[in-house]
Short mmCIF file of C-alpha atoms in Angstrom, two decimals:
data_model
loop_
_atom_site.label_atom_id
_atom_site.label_comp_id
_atom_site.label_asym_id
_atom_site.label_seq_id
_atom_site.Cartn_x
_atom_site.Cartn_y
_atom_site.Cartn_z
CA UNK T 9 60.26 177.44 -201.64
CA UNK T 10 56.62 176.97 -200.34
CA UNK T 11 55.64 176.28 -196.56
CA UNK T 12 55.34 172.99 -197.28
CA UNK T 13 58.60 172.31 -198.94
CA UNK T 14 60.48 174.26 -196.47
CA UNK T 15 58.84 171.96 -193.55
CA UNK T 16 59.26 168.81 -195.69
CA UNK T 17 63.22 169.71 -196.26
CA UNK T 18 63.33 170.36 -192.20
CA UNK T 19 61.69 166.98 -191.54
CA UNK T 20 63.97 165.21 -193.84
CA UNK T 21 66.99 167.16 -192.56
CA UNK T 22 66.48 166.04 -188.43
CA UNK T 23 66.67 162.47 -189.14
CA UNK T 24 63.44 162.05 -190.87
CA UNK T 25 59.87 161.98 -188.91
CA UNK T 26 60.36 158.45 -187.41
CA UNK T 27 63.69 160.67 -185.74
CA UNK T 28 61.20 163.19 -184.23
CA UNK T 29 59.50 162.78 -181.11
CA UNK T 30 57.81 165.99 -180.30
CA UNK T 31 57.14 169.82 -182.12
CA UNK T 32 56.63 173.00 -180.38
CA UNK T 33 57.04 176.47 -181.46
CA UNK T 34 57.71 179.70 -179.40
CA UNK T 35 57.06 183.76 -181.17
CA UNK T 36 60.42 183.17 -183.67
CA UNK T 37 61.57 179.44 -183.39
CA UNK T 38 60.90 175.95 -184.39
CA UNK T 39 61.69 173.57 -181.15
CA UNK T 40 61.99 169.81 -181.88
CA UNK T 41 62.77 166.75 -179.47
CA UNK T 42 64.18 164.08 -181.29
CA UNK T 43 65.49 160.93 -180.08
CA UNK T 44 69.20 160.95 -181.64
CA UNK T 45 70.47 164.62 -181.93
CA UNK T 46 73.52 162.85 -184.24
CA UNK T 47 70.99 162.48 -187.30
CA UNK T 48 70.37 166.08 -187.63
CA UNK T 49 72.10 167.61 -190.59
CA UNK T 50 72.81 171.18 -188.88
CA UNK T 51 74.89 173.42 -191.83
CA UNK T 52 72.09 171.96 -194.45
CA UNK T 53 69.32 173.19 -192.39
CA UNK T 54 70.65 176.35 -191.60
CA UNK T 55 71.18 176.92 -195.24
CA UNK T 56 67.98 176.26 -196.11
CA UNK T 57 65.97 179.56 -197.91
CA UNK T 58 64.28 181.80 -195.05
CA UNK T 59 65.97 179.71 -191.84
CA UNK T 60 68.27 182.48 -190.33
CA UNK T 61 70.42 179.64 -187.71
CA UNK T 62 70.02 176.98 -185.52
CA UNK T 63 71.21 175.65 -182.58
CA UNK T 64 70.83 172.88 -179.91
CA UNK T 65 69.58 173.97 -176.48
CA UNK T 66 67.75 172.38 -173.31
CA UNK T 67 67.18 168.76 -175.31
CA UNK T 68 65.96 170.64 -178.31
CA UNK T 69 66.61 171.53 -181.50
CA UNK T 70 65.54 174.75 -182.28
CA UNK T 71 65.37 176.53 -186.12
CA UNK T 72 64.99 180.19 -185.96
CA UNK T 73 62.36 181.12 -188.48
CA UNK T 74 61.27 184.47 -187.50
CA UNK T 75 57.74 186.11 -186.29
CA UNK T 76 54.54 184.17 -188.46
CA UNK T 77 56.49 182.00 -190.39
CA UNK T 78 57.29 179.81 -187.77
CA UNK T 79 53.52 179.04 -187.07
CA UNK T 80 52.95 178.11 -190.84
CA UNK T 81 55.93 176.03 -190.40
CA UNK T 82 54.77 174.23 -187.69
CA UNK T 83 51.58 173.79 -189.16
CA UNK T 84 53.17 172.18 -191.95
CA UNK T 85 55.37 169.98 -189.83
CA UNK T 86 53.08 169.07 -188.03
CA UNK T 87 50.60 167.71 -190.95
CA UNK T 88 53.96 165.81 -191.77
CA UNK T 89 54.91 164.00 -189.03
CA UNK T 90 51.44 163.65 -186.88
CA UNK T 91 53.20 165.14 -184.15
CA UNK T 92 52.01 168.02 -182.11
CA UNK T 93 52.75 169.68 -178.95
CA UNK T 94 52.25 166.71 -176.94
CA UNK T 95 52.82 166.68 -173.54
CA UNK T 96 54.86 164.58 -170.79
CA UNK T 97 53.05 162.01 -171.20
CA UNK T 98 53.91 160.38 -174.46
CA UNK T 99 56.37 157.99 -173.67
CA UNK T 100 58.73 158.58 -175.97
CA UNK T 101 58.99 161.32 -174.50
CA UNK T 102 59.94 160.35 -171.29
CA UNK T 103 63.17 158.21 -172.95
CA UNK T 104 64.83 161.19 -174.38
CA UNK T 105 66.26 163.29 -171.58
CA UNK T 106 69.10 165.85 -173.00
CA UNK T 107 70.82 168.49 -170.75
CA UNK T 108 71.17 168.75 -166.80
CA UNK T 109 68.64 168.72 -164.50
CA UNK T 110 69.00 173.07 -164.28
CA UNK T 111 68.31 173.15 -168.22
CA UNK T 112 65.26 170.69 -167.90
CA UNK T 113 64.14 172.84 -165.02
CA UNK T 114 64.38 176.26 -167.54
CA UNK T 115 62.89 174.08 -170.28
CA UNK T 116 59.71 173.49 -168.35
CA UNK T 117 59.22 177.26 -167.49
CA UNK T 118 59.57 177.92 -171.02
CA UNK T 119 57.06 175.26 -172.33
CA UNK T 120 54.56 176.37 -169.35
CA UNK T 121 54.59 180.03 -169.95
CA UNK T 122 55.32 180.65 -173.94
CA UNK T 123 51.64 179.58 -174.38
CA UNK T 124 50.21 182.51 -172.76
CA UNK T 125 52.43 185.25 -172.69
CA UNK T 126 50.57 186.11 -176.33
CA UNK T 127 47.78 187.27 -173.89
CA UNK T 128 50.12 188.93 -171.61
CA UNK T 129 51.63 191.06 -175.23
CA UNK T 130 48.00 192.11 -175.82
CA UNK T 131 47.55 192.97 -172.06
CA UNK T 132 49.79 195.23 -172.13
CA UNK T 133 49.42 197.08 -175.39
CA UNK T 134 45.78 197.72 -173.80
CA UNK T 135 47.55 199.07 -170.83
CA UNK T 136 50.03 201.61 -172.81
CA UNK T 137 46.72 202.11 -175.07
CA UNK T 138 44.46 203.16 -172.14
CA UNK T 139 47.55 205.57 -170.86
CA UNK T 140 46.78 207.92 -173.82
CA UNK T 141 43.05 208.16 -172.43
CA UNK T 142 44.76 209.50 -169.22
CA UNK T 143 47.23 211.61 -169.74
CA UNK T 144 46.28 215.36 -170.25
CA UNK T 145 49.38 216.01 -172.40
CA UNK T 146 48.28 213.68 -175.00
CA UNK T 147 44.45 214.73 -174.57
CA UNK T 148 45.50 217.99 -174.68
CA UNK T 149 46.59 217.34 -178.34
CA UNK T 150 42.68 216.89 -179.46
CA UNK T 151 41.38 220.06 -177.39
CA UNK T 152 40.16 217.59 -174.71
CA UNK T 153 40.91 216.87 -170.55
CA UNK T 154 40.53 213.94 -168.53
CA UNK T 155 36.88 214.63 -167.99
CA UNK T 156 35.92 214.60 -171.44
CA UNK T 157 36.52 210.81 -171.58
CA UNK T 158 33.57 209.07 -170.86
CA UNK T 159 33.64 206.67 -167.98
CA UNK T 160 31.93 204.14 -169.63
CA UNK T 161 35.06 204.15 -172.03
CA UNK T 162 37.75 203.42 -168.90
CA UNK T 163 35.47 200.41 -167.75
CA UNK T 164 35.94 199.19 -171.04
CA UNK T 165 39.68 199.43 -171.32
CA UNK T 166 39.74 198.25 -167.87
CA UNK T 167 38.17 195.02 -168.64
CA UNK T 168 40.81 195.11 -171.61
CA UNK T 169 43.69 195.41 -169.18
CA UNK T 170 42.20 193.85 -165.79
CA UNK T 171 40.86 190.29 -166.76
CA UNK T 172 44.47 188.48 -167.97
CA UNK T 173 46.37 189.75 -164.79
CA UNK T 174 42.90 188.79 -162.23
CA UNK T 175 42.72 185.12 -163.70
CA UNK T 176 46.39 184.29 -164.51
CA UNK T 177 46.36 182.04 -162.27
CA UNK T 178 43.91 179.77 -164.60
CA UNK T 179 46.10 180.66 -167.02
CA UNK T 180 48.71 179.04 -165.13
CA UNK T 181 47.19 176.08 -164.20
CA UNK T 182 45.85 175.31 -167.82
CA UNK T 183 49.50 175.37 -169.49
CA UNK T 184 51.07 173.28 -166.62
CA UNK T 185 47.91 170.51 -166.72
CA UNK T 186 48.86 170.53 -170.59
CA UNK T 187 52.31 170.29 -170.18
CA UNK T 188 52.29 167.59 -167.52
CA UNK T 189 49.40 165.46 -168.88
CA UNK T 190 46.82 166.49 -167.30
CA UNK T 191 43.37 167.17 -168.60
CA UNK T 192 43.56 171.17 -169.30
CA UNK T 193 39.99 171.97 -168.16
CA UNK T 194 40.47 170.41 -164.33
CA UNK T 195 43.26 172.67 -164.74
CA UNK T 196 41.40 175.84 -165.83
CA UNK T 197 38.79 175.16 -162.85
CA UNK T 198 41.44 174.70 -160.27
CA UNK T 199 43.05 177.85 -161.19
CA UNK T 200 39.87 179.80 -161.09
CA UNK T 201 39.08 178.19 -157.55
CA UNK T 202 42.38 179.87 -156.84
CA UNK T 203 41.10 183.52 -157.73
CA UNK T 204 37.24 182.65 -156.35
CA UNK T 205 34.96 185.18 -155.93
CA UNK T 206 34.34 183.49 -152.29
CA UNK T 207 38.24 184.32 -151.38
CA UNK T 208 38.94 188.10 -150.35
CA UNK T 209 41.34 189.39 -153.37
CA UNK T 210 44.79 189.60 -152.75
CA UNK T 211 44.60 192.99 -153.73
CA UNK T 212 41.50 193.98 -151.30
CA UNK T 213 44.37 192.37 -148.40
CA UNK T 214 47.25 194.32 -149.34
CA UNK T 215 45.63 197.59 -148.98
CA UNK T 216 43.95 197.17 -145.91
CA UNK T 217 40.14 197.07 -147.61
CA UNK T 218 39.93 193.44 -146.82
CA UNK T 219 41.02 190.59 -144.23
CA UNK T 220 42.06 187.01 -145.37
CA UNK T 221 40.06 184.25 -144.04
CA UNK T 222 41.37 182.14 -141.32
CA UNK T 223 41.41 178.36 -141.29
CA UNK T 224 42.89 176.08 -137.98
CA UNK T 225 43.54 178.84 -135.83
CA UNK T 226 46.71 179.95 -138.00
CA UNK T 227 46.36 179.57 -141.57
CA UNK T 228 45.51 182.71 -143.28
CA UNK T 229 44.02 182.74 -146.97
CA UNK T 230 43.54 185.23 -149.69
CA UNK T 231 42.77 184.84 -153.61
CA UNK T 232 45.94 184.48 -155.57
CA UNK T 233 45.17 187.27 -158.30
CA UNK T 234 48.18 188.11 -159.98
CA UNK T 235 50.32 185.26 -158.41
CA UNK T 236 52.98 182.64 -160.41
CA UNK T 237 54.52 180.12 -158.14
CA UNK T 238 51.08 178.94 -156.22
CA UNK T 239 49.66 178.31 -159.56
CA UNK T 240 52.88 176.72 -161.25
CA UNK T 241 53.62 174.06 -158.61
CA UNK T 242 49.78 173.35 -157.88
CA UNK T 243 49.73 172.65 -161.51
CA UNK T 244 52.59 170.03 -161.55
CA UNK T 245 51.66 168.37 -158.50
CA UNK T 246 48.19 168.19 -159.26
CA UNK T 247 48.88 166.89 -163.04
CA UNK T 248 50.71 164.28 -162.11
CA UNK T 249 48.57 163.39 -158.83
CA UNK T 250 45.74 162.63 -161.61
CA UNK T 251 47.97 160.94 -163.86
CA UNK T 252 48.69 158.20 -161.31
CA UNK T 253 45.18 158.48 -160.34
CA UNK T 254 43.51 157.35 -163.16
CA UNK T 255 45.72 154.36 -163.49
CA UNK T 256 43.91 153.19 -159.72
CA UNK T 257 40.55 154.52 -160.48
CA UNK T 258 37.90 151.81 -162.29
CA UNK T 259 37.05 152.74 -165.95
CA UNK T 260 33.33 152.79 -164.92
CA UNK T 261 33.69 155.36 -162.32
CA UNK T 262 36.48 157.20 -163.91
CA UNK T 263 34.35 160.31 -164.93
CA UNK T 264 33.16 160.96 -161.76
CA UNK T 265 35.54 160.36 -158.86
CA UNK T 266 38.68 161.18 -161.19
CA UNK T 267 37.90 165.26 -161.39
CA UNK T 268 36.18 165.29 -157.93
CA UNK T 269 38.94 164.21 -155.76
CA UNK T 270 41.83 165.55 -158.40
CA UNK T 271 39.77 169.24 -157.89
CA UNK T 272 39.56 168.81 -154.01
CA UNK T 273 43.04 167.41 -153.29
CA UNK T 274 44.52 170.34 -155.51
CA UNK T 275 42.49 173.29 -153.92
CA UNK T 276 43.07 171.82 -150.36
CA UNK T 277 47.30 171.57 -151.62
CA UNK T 278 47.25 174.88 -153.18
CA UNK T 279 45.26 176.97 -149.91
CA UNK T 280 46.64 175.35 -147.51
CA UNK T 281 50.20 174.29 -148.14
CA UNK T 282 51.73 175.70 -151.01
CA UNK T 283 49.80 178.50 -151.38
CA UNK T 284 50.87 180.30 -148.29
CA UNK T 285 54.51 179.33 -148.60
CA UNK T 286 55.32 180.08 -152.05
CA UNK T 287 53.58 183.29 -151.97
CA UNK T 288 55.93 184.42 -149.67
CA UNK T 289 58.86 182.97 -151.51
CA UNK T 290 57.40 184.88 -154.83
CA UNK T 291 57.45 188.29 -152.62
CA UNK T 292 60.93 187.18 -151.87
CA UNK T 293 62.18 186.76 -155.31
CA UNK T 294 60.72 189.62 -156.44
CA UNK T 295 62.08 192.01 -153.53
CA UNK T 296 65.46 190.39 -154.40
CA UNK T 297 65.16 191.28 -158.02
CA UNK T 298 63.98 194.57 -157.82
CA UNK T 299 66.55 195.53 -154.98
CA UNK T 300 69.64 194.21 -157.75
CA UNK T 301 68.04 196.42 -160.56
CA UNK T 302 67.53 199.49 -158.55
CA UNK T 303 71.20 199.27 -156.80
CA UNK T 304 72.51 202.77 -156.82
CA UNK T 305 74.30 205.04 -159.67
CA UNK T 306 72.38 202.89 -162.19
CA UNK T 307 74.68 199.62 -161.46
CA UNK T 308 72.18 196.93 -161.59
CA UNK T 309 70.79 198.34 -164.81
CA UNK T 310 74.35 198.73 -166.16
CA UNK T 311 74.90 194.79 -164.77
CA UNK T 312 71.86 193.50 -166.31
CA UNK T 313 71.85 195.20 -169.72
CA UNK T 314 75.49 193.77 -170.50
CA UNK T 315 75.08 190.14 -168.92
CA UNK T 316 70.89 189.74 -169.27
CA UNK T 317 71.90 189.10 -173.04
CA UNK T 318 73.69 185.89 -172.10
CA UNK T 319 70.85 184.01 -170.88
CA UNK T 320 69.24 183.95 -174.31
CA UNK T 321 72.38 182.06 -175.15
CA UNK T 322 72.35 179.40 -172.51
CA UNK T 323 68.67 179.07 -173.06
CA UNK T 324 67.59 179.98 -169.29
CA UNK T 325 66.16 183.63 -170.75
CA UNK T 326 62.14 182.05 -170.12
CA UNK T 327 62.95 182.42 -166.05
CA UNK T 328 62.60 186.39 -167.38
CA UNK T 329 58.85 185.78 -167.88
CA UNK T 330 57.81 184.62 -164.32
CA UNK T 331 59.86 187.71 -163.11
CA UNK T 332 57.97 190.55 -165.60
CA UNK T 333 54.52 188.36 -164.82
CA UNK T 334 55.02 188.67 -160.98
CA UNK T 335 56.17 192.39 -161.30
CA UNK T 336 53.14 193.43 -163.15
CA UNK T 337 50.76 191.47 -161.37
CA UNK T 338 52.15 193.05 -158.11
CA UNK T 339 52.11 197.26 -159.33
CA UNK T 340 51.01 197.24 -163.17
CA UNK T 341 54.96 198.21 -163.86
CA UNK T 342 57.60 195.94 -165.39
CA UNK T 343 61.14 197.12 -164.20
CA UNK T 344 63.27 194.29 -166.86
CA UNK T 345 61.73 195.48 -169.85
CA UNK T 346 63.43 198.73 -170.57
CA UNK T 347 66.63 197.51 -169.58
CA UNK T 348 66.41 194.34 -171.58
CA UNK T 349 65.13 196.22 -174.52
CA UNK T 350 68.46 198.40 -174.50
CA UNK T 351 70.74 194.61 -175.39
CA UNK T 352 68.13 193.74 -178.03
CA UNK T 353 68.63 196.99 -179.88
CA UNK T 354 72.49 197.06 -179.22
CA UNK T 355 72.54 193.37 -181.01
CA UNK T 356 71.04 195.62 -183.83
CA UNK T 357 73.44 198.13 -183.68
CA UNK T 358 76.27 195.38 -184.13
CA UNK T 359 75.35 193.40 -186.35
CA UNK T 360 73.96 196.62 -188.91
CA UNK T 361 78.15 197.71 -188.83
CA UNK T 362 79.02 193.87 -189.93
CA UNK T 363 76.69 194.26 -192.63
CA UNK T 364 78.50 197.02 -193.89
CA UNK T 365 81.79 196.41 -193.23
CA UNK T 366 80.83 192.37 -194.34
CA UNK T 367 82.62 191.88 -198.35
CA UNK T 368 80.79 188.08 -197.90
CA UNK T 369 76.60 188.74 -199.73
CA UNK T 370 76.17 185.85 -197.32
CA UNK T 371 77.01 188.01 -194.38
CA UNK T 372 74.92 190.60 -195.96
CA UNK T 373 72.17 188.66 -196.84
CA UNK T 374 72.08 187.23 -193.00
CA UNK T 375 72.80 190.57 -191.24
CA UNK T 376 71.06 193.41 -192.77
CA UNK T 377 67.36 191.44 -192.28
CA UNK T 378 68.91 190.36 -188.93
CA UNK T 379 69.46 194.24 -187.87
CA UNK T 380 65.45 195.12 -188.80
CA UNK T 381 65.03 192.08 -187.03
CA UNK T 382 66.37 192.91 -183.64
CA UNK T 383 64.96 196.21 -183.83
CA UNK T 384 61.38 195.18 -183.98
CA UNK T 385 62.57 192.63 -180.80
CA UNK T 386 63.61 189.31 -182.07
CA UNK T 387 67.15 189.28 -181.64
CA UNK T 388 67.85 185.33 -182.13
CA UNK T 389 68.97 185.99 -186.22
CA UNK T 390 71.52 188.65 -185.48
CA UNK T 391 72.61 186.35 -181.75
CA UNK T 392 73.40 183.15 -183.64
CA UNK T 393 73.43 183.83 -186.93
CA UNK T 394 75.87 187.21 -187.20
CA UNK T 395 77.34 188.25 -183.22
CA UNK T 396 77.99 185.33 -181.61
CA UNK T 397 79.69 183.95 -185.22
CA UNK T 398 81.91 186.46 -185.03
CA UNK T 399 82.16 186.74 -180.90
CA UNK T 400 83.35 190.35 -180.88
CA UNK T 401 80.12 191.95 -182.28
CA UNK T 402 78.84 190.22 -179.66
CA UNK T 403 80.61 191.65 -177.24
CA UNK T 404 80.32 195.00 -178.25
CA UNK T 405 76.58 194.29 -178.39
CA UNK T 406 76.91 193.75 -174.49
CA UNK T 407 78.77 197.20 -173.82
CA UNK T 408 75.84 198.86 -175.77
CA UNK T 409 73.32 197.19 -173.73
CA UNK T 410 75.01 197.83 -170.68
CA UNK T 411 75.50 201.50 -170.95
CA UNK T 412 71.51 201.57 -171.81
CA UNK T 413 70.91 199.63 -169.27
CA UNK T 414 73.07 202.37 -166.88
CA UNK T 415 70.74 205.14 -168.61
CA UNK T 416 67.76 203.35 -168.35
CA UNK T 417 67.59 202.82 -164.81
CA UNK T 418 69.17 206.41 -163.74
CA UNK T 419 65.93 207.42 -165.86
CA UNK T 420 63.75 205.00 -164.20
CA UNK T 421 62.21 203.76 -167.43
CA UNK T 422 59.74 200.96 -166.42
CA UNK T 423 57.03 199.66 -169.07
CA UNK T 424 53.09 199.07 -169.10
CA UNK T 425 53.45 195.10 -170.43
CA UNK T 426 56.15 192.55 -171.39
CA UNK T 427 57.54 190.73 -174.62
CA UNK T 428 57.58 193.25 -177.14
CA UNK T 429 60.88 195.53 -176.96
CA UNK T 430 62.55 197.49 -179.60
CA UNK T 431 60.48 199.70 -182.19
CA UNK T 432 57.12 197.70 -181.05
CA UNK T 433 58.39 198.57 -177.54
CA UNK T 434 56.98 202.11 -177.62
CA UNK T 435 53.67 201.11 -176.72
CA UNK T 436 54.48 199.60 -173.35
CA UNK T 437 55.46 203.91 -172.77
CA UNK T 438 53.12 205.91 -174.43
CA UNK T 439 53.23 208.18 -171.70
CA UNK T 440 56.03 211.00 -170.55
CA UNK T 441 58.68 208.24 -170.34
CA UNK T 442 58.68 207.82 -174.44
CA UNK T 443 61.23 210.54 -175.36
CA UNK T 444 63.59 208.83 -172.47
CA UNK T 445 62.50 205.36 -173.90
CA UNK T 446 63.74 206.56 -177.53
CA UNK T 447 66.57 208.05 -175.88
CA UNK T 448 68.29 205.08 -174.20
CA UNK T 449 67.84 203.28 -177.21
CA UNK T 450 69.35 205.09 -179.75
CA UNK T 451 72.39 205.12 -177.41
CA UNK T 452 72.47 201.96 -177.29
CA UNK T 453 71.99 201.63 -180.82
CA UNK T 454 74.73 204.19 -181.45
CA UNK T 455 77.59 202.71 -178.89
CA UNK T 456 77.52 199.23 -180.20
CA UNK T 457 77.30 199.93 -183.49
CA UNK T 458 80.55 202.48 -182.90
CA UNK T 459 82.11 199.88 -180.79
CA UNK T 460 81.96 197.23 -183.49
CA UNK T 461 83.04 199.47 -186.76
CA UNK T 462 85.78 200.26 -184.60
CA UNK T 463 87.00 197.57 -182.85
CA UNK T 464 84.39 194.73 -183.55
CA UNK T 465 84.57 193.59 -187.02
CA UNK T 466 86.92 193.19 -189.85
CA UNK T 467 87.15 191.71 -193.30
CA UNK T 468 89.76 189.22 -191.97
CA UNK T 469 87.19 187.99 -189.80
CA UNK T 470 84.68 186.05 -192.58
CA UNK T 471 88.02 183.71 -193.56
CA UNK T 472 88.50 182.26 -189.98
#
């Protein structure tokens, strides 16, 4: 079956295009609004060649497809039904409201920062890269020391790994303006405003090199390099402030006054008001977060390598990314990563023992890919289409993770970058944490697969 079949068969199979309000894709899955959720024709689509499951979360559907062939998918679908990513607001949008008010809240997170994490990936491949030109171990390999690299060479990788983290806030701003209607450029500009050369960095304040400046007497302002929330909420408030204000705005004038008094109200909101205050509640979260996963005897990596895997089930996993942003941006470490990556590898361990133990070929044909699948970090095939089916693989899957987890953070494993875990993983530790890194994983690996030979799976099972 060709792209275009496969996309034509998908179409047909959600209700038809007239049944299909919006398209978006994320790294492995197909995500599509539709206005009646009763027309889609679930078991056919999931039995479709090359779709590995499906499932209905946050108001959409969403086909798991796997790494590249989901973005020749959408592609495809999206020649077929004329429509694209769109934003809030289309209006048909705005009529089709599925889930509570907490999954619509995840939802946005997701559709705001899936867009860019591809930048964050690179970021911090170029960060585990430019480790190898500073360690002497690994120099030491090729007859050289630290001071036969050229410094010439570390600007370079600097630029490689500085310029995502120092601008992210125009990063930010871009995907929420596109999100919430807005027009994406006033978006860009009022996120670089936020990281202006004119503003002391944030990093110049925290270590003493700089002072913020100080407006009214009381109000104290730094650049926002590195930070989520400011960004995020400026974003909404300032999308939708020039939403409603071209609707009061004259055509004639629109070009002009529209950006200049979106751009002013927006910086003014975001230095002033919401800047200050949700830079402090960002610190809070963070502090909060990182005091849970460094609780003592390795409980809150024990805790979060079991339970983490359940928010990929409810759909609330995105809330992950402003966390791993915000910790990198703060210290260049991410603290969830090497934890997380111990449940994505125990889902492989799991659902490799069904495959072998399975007497179905459909099993087999699902969960052997699945297993690669997980290891290389995309664990939705082996979730939904092999552990969860079975619910005991599943939970053995959790065990696994969890006693990672527990190794992991006695270890203190903590990686370069964010959203690559498994095999691809190692980059984010090319450094002396690897052999730990490979260690905690093929634990993990090894526990749930032993837990669900054991105890997880049986032949009985595929007749129920």
């Amino acid at each position: 079956m060709t792209d275009r079949e496969l996309a034509e068969k998908i179409v047909e199979l959600v209700g038809g295009k007239e049944n299909i309000v919006s398209v978006r894709h994320c790294a492995t899955r197909l995500r599509i609004i539709v206005s009646d959720k009763e027309k889609i024709q679930t078991k056919e689509v999931e039995n479709l060649d090359k779709v590995k499951g499906s499932f209905f979360n946050s108001g959409q559907y969403q086909i798991i497809l796997g790494t590249g062939l989901v973005n020749r998918i959408y592609d495809e679908t999206v020649k077929i039904t004329g429509r694209a990513d769109i934003g809030e607001s289309t209006e048909e949008k705005k009529e089709v409201v599925y889930g509570n008010k907490f999954q619509r809240a995840i939802r946005m997170f997701s559709d705001v920062f899936v867009p860019i994490i591809p930048v964050l990936v690179a970021t911090g491949l170029f960060m585990g890269l430019r480790g190898l030109l500073t360690q002497e171990a690994v120099l030491a390999v090729f007859g050289m020391t630290s001071d036969d690299v050229p410094s010439s060479l570390l600007t370079f990788t600097q630029i490689l790994t500085d310029t995502a983290f120092s601008f992210l806030p125009a990063l930010v701003c871009w995907s929420t303006f596109r999100n919430f209607g807005g027009n994406p450029v006033i978006g860009i500009v009022l996120g670089l405003m936020l990281v202006s050369p004119s503003l002391p960095s944030s990093y110049d304040v925290g270590s003493g090199v700089a002072e913020p400046l100080e407006f009214f007497g009381f109000i104290r302002v730094a650049g926002y390099q590195g930070s989520v929330l400011p960004a995020f909420a400026t974003g909404i408030i300032t999308a939708k402030f020039e939403k409603w204000l071209r609707k009061q705005i004259p055509d004639a004038i629109d070009l002009i006054v529209t950006p200049f008094i979106t751009l002013l109200v927006g910086i003014v909101l975001a230095l002033f008001v919401l800047g200050p205050i949700l830079h402090y509640v960002e610190n809070g979260v963070l502090f909060v977060v990182e005091n849970l996963l460094f609780l003592p005897l390795g409980i809150g990596g024990l805790l979060y390598g079991c339970f983490g895997q359940l928010l990929g089930i409810f759909g609330i996993h995105h809330i992950l990314n402003f966390l791993e942003i915000s910790m990198l941006a703060q210290d260049g470490w991410n603290y969830l990563n090497p934890i997380g990556t111990c449940g994505n590898v125990a889902q492989a361990g799991a659902v490799l023992a069904v495959a072998i133990k399975a007497t179905s070929n459909k099993t087999k044909q699902v969960a052997y890919p699945s297993c690669l699948s997980a290891l290389l970090g995309i664990t939705e095939p082996a979730v939904f289409g092999v552990n969860l089916r079975f619910v005991k693989p599943f939970i053995m899957s959790m065990i696994g993770g969890g006693v990672g987890g527990f190794l992991a953070s006695n270890l203190h494993l903590r990686a370069t970058g964010m959203s690559i875990t498994g095999i691809p993983g190692t980059l984010l530790y090319l450094n002396e944490q690897l052999p730990l890194y490979l260690l905690v994983n093929v634990i993990s690996f090894a526990v749930a697969f032993a837990l669900t030979w054991m105890f997880g799976f049986n032949k009985k099972m595929e007749n129920q």
